[in-house]
PDB file of C-alpha atoms in Angstrom:
ATOM      1  CA  GLY A1163     234.970-179.444 106.506  1.00 63.00           C
ATOM      2  CA  ALA A1164     235.399-178.265 110.054  1.00 77.00           C
ATOM      3  CA  VAL A1165     232.935-175.762 111.481  1.00 86.00           C
ATOM      4  CA  VAL A1166     233.800-172.579 113.310  1.00 91.00           C
ATOM      5  CA  SER A1167     230.970-170.668 114.924  1.00 92.00           C
ATOM      6  CA  GLN A1168     231.116-167.040 115.921  1.00 94.00           C
ATOM      7  CA  HIS A1169     228.683-165.335 118.255  1.00 95.00           C
ATOM      8  CA  PRO A1170     227.056-162.895 118.075  1.00 96.00           C
ATOM      9  CA  SER A1171     226.644-162.272 114.353  1.00 93.00           C
ATOM     10  CA  TRP A1172     226.037-158.622 115.008  1.00 94.00           C
ATOM     11  CA  VAL A1173     226.035-156.356 118.030  1.00 97.00           C
ATOM     12  CA  ILE A1174     225.328-152.708 118.719  1.00 97.00           C
ATOM     13  CA  CYS A1175     226.776-151.170 121.840  1.00 96.00           C
ATOM     14  CA  LYS A1176     227.186-147.757 123.414  1.00 96.00           C
ATOM     15  CA  SER A1177     230.490-145.924 123.537  1.00 97.00           C
ATOM     16  CA  GLY A1178     232.465-146.793 126.624  1.00 97.00           C
ATOM     17  CA  THR A1179     231.008-150.238 127.109  1.00 97.00           C
ATOM     18  CA  SER A1180     232.724-153.568 126.481  1.00 97.00           C
ATOM     19  CA  VAL A1181     231.675-156.251 124.042  1.00 97.00           C
ATOM     20  CA  LYS A1182     232.669-159.911 124.011  1.00 97.00           C
ATOM     21  CA  ILE A1183     232.774-161.977 120.842  1.00 97.00           C
ATOM     22  CA  GLU A1184     233.046-165.757 120.992  1.00 97.00           C
ATOM     23  CA  CYS A1185     234.684-168.074 118.516  1.00 95.00           C
ATOM     24  CA  ARG A1186     234.080-171.794 118.836  1.00 94.00           C
ATOM     25  CA  SER A1187     235.391-174.751 116.892  1.00 91.00           C
ATOM     26  CA  LEU A1188     232.435-177.114 116.877  1.00 90.00           C
ATOM     27  CA  ASP A1189     233.893-180.391 115.687  1.00 86.00           C
ATOM     28  CA  PHE A1190     237.622-180.160 116.179  1.00 85.00           C
ATOM     29  CA  GLN A1191     240.149-178.959 118.691  1.00 86.00           C
ATOM     30  CA  ALA A1192     241.751-175.710 117.713  1.00 85.00           C
ATOM     31  CA  THR A1193     245.221-175.260 119.116  1.00 83.00           C
ATOM     32  CA  THR A1194     245.438-171.868 117.457  1.00 87.00           C
ATOM     33  CA  MET A1195     242.795-169.284 116.711  1.00 91.00           C
ATOM     34  CA  PHE A1196     243.189-166.062 114.799  1.00 93.00           C
ATOM     35  CA  TRP A1197     241.302-162.805 115.063  1.00 95.00           C
ATOM     36  CA  TYR A1198     240.934-160.530 112.054  1.00 94.00           C
ATOM     37  CA  ARG A1199     239.379-157.163 111.486  1.00 94.00           C
ATOM     38  CA  GLN A1200     237.893-156.179 108.169  1.00 89.00           C
ATOM     39  CA  PHE A1201     237.135-152.614 107.176  1.00 82.00           C
ATOM     40  CA  PRO A1202     234.613-151.874 104.441  1.00 77.00           C
ATOM     41  CA  LYS A1203     235.947-152.749 101.010  1.00 72.00           C
ATOM     42  CA  GLN A1204     239.274-153.768 102.486  1.00 75.00           C
ATOM     43  CA  SER A1205     241.077-156.961 103.214  1.00 82.00           C
ATOM     44  CA  LEU A1206     241.342-158.846 106.450  1.00 87.00           C
ATOM     45  CA  MET A1207     243.850-157.486 108.903  1.00 89.00           C
ATOM     46  CA  LEU A1208     245.269-159.979 111.355  1.00 91.00           C
ATOM     47  CA  MET A1209     244.904-158.619 114.869  1.00 94.00           C
ATOM     48  CA  ALA A1210     246.264-161.429 116.992  1.00 94.00           C
ATOM     49  CA  THR A1211     247.070-165.103 117.207  1.00 91.00           C
ATOM     50  CA  SER A1212     245.644-166.989 120.138  1.00 89.00           C
ATOM     51  CA  ASN A1213     247.081-170.230 121.458  1.00 85.00           C
ATOM     52  CA  GLU A1214     245.224-172.326 123.995  1.00 82.00           C
ATOM     53  CA  GLY A1215     246.457-171.760 127.505  1.00 81.00           C
ATOM     54  CA  SER A1216     248.902-168.987 126.692  1.00 83.00           C
ATOM     55  CA  LYS A1217     248.875-165.275 126.051  1.00 87.00           C
ATOM     56  CA  ALA A1218     247.845-164.056 122.644  1.00 91.00           C
ATOM     57  CA  THR A1219     250.394-162.664 120.223  1.00 92.00           C
ATOM     58  CA  TYR A1220     249.291-159.303 118.916  1.00 95.00           C
ATOM     59  CA  GLU A1221     250.244-157.786 115.602  1.00 92.00           C
ATOM     60  CA  GLN A1222     252.014-154.472 115.512  1.00 91.00           C
ATOM     61  CA  GLY A1223     249.706-151.553 116.102  1.00 93.00           C
ATOM     62  CA  VAL A1224     246.976-153.556 117.818  1.00 95.00           C
ATOM     63  CA  GLU A1225     246.302-152.430 121.389  1.00 94.00           C
ATOM     64  CA  LYS A1226     246.520-155.355 123.775  1.00 93.00           C
ATOM     65  CA  ASP A1227     244.588-153.622 126.516  1.00 94.00           C
ATOM     66  CA  LYS A1228     241.777-152.661 124.204  1.00 96.00           C
ATOM     67  CA  PHE A1229     241.341-155.980 122.435  1.00 97.00           C
ATOM     68  CA  LEU A1230     241.511-158.664 125.094  1.00 96.00           C
ATOM     69  CA  ILE A1231     241.847-162.183 123.800  1.00 94.00           C
ATOM     70  CA  ASN A1232     241.347-165.308 125.845  1.00 90.00           C
ATOM     71  CA  HIS A1233     241.783-168.851 124.604  1.00 88.00           C
ATOM     72  CA  ALA A1234     240.682-170.817 127.622  1.00 82.00           C
ATOM     73  CA  SER A1235     240.021-174.142 125.951  1.00 88.00           C
ATOM     74  CA  LEU A1236     240.757-175.986 122.743  1.00 88.00           C
ATOM     75  CA  THR A1237     237.348-175.069 121.367  1.00 91.00           C
ATOM     76  CA  LEU A1238     236.795-171.505 122.514  1.00 93.00           C
ATOM     77  CA  SER A1239     238.500-168.176 122.078  1.00 93.00           C
ATOM     78  CA  THR A1240     237.005-164.828 122.998  1.00 95.00           C
ATOM     79  CA  LEU A1241     237.729-161.289 121.877  1.00 97.00           C
ATOM     80  CA  THR A1242     236.627-158.502 124.192  1.00 97.00           C
ATOM     81  CA  VAL A1243     236.585-154.980 122.864  1.00 97.00           C
ATOM     82  CA  THR A1244     236.969-152.826 125.937  1.00 97.00           C
ATOM     83  CA  SER A1245     235.759-149.235 126.286  1.00 96.00           C
ATOM     84  CA  ALA A1246     234.441-149.334 122.765  1.00 96.00           C
ATOM     85  CA  HIS A1247     234.512-146.251 120.553  1.00 96.00           C
ATOM     86  CA  PRO A1248     232.769-145.620 117.236  1.00 96.00           C
ATOM     87  CA  GLU A1249     236.057-146.147 115.404  1.00 94.00           C
ATOM     88  CA  ASP A1250     236.063-149.731 116.698  1.00 96.00           C
ATOM     89  CA  SER A1251     233.013-150.394 114.565  1.00 95.00           C
ATOM     90  CA  SER A1252     234.036-153.063 112.110  1.00 94.00           C
ATOM     91  CA  PHE A1253     233.590-156.640 110.989  1.00 93.00           C
ATOM     92  CA  TYR A1254     235.531-159.048 113.177  1.00 95.00           C
ATOM     93  CA  ILE A1255     236.299-162.541 111.930  1.00 93.00           C
ATOM     94  CA  CYS A1256     237.949-165.454 113.676  1.00 94.00           C
ATOM     95  CA  SER A1257     239.565-168.529 112.217  1.00 92.00           C
ATOM     96  CA  ALA A1258     240.816-171.740 113.754  1.00 90.00           C
ATOM     97  CA  SER A1259     243.650-174.100 113.087  1.00 82.00           C
ATOM     98  CA  GLN A1260     244.185-177.681 114.112  1.00 76.00           C
ATOM     99  CA  GLY A1261     247.918-177.205 114.162  1.00 67.00           C
ATOM    100  CA  GLN A1262     249.984-177.311 111.039  1.00 61.00           C
ATOM    101  CA  LEU A1263     247.603-175.403 108.823  1.00 53.00           C
ATOM    102  CA  ILE A1264     246.498-176.709 105.534  1.00 58.00           C
ATOM    103  CA  GLU A1265     243.424-174.543 105.288  1.00 68.00           C
ATOM    104  CA  ALA A1266     241.934-172.135 107.763  1.00 76.00           C
ATOM    105  CA  PHE A1267     238.353-172.497 108.921  1.00 87.00           C
ATOM    106  CA  PHE A1268     236.618-169.200 109.391  1.00 90.00           C
ATOM    107  CA  GLY A1269     233.720-168.109 111.518  1.00 92.00           C
ATOM    108  CA  GLN A1270     230.854-166.217 109.955  1.00 91.00           C
ATOM    109  CA  GLY A1271     232.026-162.913 111.390  1.00 91.00           C
ATOM    110  CA  THR A1272     230.630-160.382 113.856  1.00 94.00           C
ATOM    111  CA  ARG A1273     229.578-156.922 112.829  1.00 93.00           C
ATOM    112  CA  LEU A1274     230.177-154.515 115.679  1.00 96.00           C
ATOM    113  CA  THR A1275     228.579-151.098 115.658  1.00 96.00           C
ATOM    114  CA  VAL A1276     229.472-148.663 118.422  1.00 96.00           C
ATOM    115  CA  VAL A1277     227.087-145.745 118.818  1.00 96.00           C
TER     116      VAL A1277
ATOM    117  CA  ALA B 872     257.440-156.946 103.415  1.00 80.00           C
ATOM    118  CA  GLN B 873     255.535-159.951 102.238  1.00 87.00           C
ATOM    119  CA  SER B 874     252.345-159.233 100.377  1.00 91.00           C
ATOM    120  CA  VAL B 875     249.580-160.511  98.151  1.00 94.00           C
ATOM    121  CA  ALA B 876     248.194-158.372  95.366  1.00 94.00           C
ATOM    122  CA  GLN B 877     244.852-158.510  93.656  1.00 95.00           C
ATOM    123  CA  PRO B 878     245.109-155.806  91.016  1.00 95.00           C
ATOM    124  CA  GLU B 879     241.419-155.654  90.151  1.00 95.00           C
ATOM    125  CA  ASP B 880     238.910-154.207  92.593  1.00 93.00           C
ATOM    126  CA  GLN B 881     236.062-155.580  90.534  1.00 96.00           C
ATOM    127  CA  VAL B 882     235.587-158.032  87.696  1.00 97.00           C
ATOM    128  CA  ASN B 883     232.417-158.000  85.621  1.00 97.00           C
ATOM    129  CA  VAL B 884     231.448-160.936  83.453  1.00 97.00           C
ATOM    130  CA  ALA B 885     228.343-162.182  81.713  1.00 97.00           C
ATOM    131  CA  GLU B 886     226.788-165.420  82.866  1.00 97.00           C
ATOM    132  CA  GLY B 887     228.147-168.386  80.952  1.00 96.00           C
ATOM    133  CA  ASN B 888     231.406-166.674  80.069  1.00 97.00           C
ATOM    134  CA  PRO B 889     234.762-167.692  81.494  1.00 97.00           C
ATOM    135  CA  LEU B 890     236.235-165.582  84.257  1.00 95.00           C
ATOM    136  CA  THR B 891     239.660-164.919  85.711  1.00 97.00           C
ATOM    137  CA  VAL B 892     240.440-163.209  89.007  1.00 98.00           C
ATOM    138  CA  LYS B 893     244.094-162.283  89.256  1.00 98.00           C
ATOM    139  CA  CYS B 894     246.453-162.762  92.166  1.00 98.00           C
ATOM    140  CA  THR B 895     250.190-162.287  92.526  1.00 97.00           C
ATOM    141  CA  TYR B 896     252.273-162.754  95.628  1.00 96.00           C
ATOM    142  CA  SER B 897     255.540-161.709  97.142  1.00 95.00           C
ATOM    143  CA  VAL B 898     256.128-164.275  99.858  1.00 91.00           C
ATOM    144  CA  SER B 899     259.388-165.978 100.683  1.00 85.00           C
ATOM    145  CA  GLY B 900     260.117-169.590  99.988  1.00 83.00           C
ATOM    146  CA  ASN B 901     257.468-171.844  98.535  1.00 87.00           C
ATOM    147  CA  PRO B 902     254.282-170.415 100.006  1.00 92.00           C
ATOM    148  CA  TYR B 903     250.995-172.154 100.398  1.00 92.00           C
ATOM    149  CA  LEU B 904     248.355-170.373  98.307  1.00 94.00           C
ATOM    150  CA  PHE B 905     244.623-170.129  98.889  1.00 94.00           C
ATOM    151  CA  TRP B 906     241.455-168.693  97.482  1.00 95.00           C
ATOM    152  CA  TYR B 907     238.477-167.806  99.667  1.00 94.00           C
ATOM    153  CA  VAL B 908     235.042-166.411  98.855  1.00 94.00           C
ATOM    154  CA  GLN B 909     233.031-164.085 101.054  1.00 90.00           C
ATOM    155  CA  TYR B 910     229.333-163.383 100.770  1.00 88.00           C
ATOM    156  CA  PRO B 911     227.851-160.234 102.366  1.00 81.00           C
ATOM    157  CA  ASN B 912     228.142-160.164 106.147  1.00 74.00           C
ATOM    158  CA  ARG B 913     229.584-163.666 106.214  1.00 78.00           C
ATOM    159  CA  GLY B 914     232.923-165.167 107.013  1.00 80.00           C
ATOM    160  CA  LEU B 915     235.263-166.616 104.451  1.00 87.00           C
ATOM    161  CA  GLN B 916     234.613-169.897 102.713  1.00 89.00           C
ATOM    162  CA  PHE B 917     237.509-171.970 101.464  1.00 89.00           C
ATOM    163  CA  LEU B 918     237.614-172.556  97.704  1.00 93.00           C
ATOM    164  CA  LEU B 919     240.931-174.201  96.960  1.00 93.00           C
ATOM    165  CA  LYS B 920     244.583-174.370  97.853  1.00 91.00           C
ATOM    166  CA  TYR B 921     247.964-175.043  96.293  1.00 93.00           C
ATOM    167  CA  ILE B 922     250.777-176.568  98.284  1.00 90.00           C
ATOM    168  CA  THR B 923     252.761-178.564  95.755  1.00 89.00           C
ATOM    169  CA  GLY B 924     252.262-180.722  92.695  1.00 90.00           C
ATOM    170  CA  ASP B 925     250.118-180.040  89.654  1.00 92.00           C
ATOM    171  CA  ASN B 926     249.997-176.356  88.797  1.00 94.00           C
ATOM    172  CA  LEU B 927     246.270-176.499  88.048  1.00 96.00           C
ATOM    173  CA  VAL B 928     244.238-176.888  91.193  1.00 95.00           C
ATOM    174  CA  LYS B 929     240.546-177.711  91.151  1.00 95.00           C
ATOM    175  CA  GLY B 930     238.309-176.560  93.969  1.00 92.00           C
ATOM    176  CA  SER B 931     234.740-176.035  95.059  1.00 87.00           C
ATOM    177  CA  TYR B 932     231.854-174.799  92.895  1.00 87.00           C
ATOM    178  CA  GLY B 933     233.678-175.413  89.612  1.00 91.00           C
ATOM    179  CA  PHE B 934     236.521-173.016  90.376  1.00 95.00           C
ATOM    180  CA  GLU B 935     240.128-173.756  89.574  1.00 97.00           C
ATOM    181  CA  ALA B 936     243.374-171.872  89.942  1.00 97.00           C
ATOM    182  CA  GLU B 937     246.631-171.954  88.075  1.00 96.00           C
ATOM    183  CA  PHE B 938     249.924-171.634  89.894  1.00 96.00           C
ATOM    184  CA  ASN B 939     252.732-170.003  87.939  1.00 96.00           C
ATOM    185  CA  LYS B 940     255.968-169.900  89.870  1.00 94.00           C
ATOM    186  CA  SER B 941     257.892-167.806  87.370  1.00 94.00           C
ATOM    187  CA  GLN B 942     255.249-165.099  87.507  1.00 95.00           C
ATOM    188  CA  SER B 943     254.459-165.544  91.201  1.00 95.00           C
ATOM    189  CA  SER B 944     250.823-165.775  90.298  1.00 97.00           C
ATOM    190  CA  PHE B 945     247.847-167.837  91.377  1.00 98.00           C
ATOM    191  CA  HIS B 946     244.921-166.722  89.235  1.00 98.00           C
ATOM    192  CA  LEU B 947     241.427-168.005  89.951  1.00 98.00           C
ATOM    193  CA  LYS B 948     239.405-169.219  86.986  1.00 97.00           C
ATOM    194  CA  GLU B 949     236.014-170.583  86.153  1.00 96.00           C
ATOM    195  CA  PRO B 950     235.064-171.835  82.685  1.00 95.00           C
ATOM    196  CA  SER B 951     231.420-170.727  82.886  1.00 95.00           C
ATOM    197  CA  ALA B 952     230.325-168.081  85.368  1.00 95.00           C
ATOM    198  CA  LEU B 953     227.041-168.186  87.270  1.00 95.00           C
ATOM    199  CA  VAL B 954     225.114-165.252  88.697  1.00 95.00           C
ATOM    200  CA  SER B 955     225.386-166.965  92.072  1.00 93.00           C
ATOM    201  CA  ASP B 956     229.181-166.688  91.851  1.00 94.00           C
ATOM    202  CA  SER B 957     228.870-162.956  92.481  1.00 95.00           C
ATOM    203  CA  ALA B 958     230.790-162.327  95.703  1.00 95.00           C
ATOM    204  CA  LEU B 959     234.057-161.035  97.111  1.00 93.00           C
ATOM    205  CA  TYR B 960     237.082-163.209  96.435  1.00 96.00           C
ATOM    206  CA  PHE B 961     240.272-163.188  98.457  1.00 95.00           C
ATOM    207  CA  CYS B 962     243.624-164.631  97.551  1.00 96.00           C
ATOM    208  CA  ALA B 963     245.918-165.532 100.435  1.00 94.00           C
ATOM    209  CA  ALA B 964     249.400-166.882 100.942  1.00 94.00           C
ATOM    210  CA  ALA B 965     251.150-168.439 103.888  1.00 89.00           C
ATOM    211  CA  PRO B 966     254.923-168.780 104.175  1.00 86.00           C
ATOM    212  CA  SER B 967     255.964-172.419 104.217  1.00 81.00           C
ATOM    213  CA  TYR B 968     257.795-171.832 107.515  1.00 79.00           C
ATOM    214  CA  ASN B 969     254.666-170.422 109.171  1.00 76.00           C
ATOM    215  CA  THR B 970     251.657-171.824 107.434  1.00 73.00           C
ATOM    216  CA  ASP B 971     249.311-170.536 110.118  1.00 72.00           C
ATOM    217  CA  LYS B 972     249.892-166.929 109.168  1.00 79.00           C
ATOM    218  CA  LEU B 973     247.768-166.037 106.161  1.00 87.00           C
ATOM    219  CA  ILE B 974     248.548-162.900 104.197  1.00 89.00           C
ATOM    220  CA  PHE B 975     245.466-161.696 102.368  1.00 92.00           C
ATOM    221  CA  GLY B 976     245.055-159.696  99.218  1.00 93.00           C
ATOM    222  CA  THR B 977     242.655-156.769  99.191  1.00 91.00           C
ATOM    223  CA  GLY B 978     239.913-158.760  97.536  1.00 93.00           C
ATOM    224  CA  THR B 979     238.205-158.656  94.147  1.00 95.00           C
ATOM    225  CA  ARG B 980     234.498-158.238  93.793  1.00 95.00           C
ATOM    226  CA  LEU B 981     233.093-160.497  91.102  1.00 96.00           C
ATOM    227  CA  GLN B 982     229.858-159.402  89.483  1.00 97.00           C
ATOM    228  CA  VAL B 983     228.224-161.869  87.123  1.00 96.00           C
ATOM    229  CA  PHE B 984     225.436-160.400  85.014  1.00 96.00           C
ATOM    230  CA  PRO B 985     222.559-162.489  83.669  1.00 94.00           C
TER     231      PRO B 985
END
């Protein structure tokens, strides 16, 4: 199957700083990428849908200015958590689609800890 | 609101025994249905999907799932559990008119005991 790589796998940052997470489709072109957040012992919550070359579509309740998403190419989308706070600590997962989805390909996730 | 339910937080089973992880959905139309597995601190790995056709779907690692339209269910099954199957399992559904948008259940932790 297709491979989606997420980097970094884990990151610790100080409150008030910004953190960038990358999501790359390694062997296919992803017209759409999705960013999820997963709280401990909970399901995945879709944060936003990212289409190459256009603005991301955010789900209700997700702050656009706090979670900046850029999908600059067909193989790369980035999520930047700006002015991070401890409550932003979570597991962030991306997935990628080649278009009309049959199955989603997920990255390995990024564990963010804000101290 | 559309949703996917996994009524069991955890399922415990002895190695070699059959297992079932339950999933029901409330999604309009004829949704696409999926099962994913997640190991600690990892992303999701695809197990199997149902789009149309035979109600019994076979997937990776010996898993299968049975689609039941009248009960809106898509239960995951394995005839003989392995200790290595212990993980977190997610059921997901996507509306047929927007198959990119996966709706996830809350997950079921499977614990297989030797």
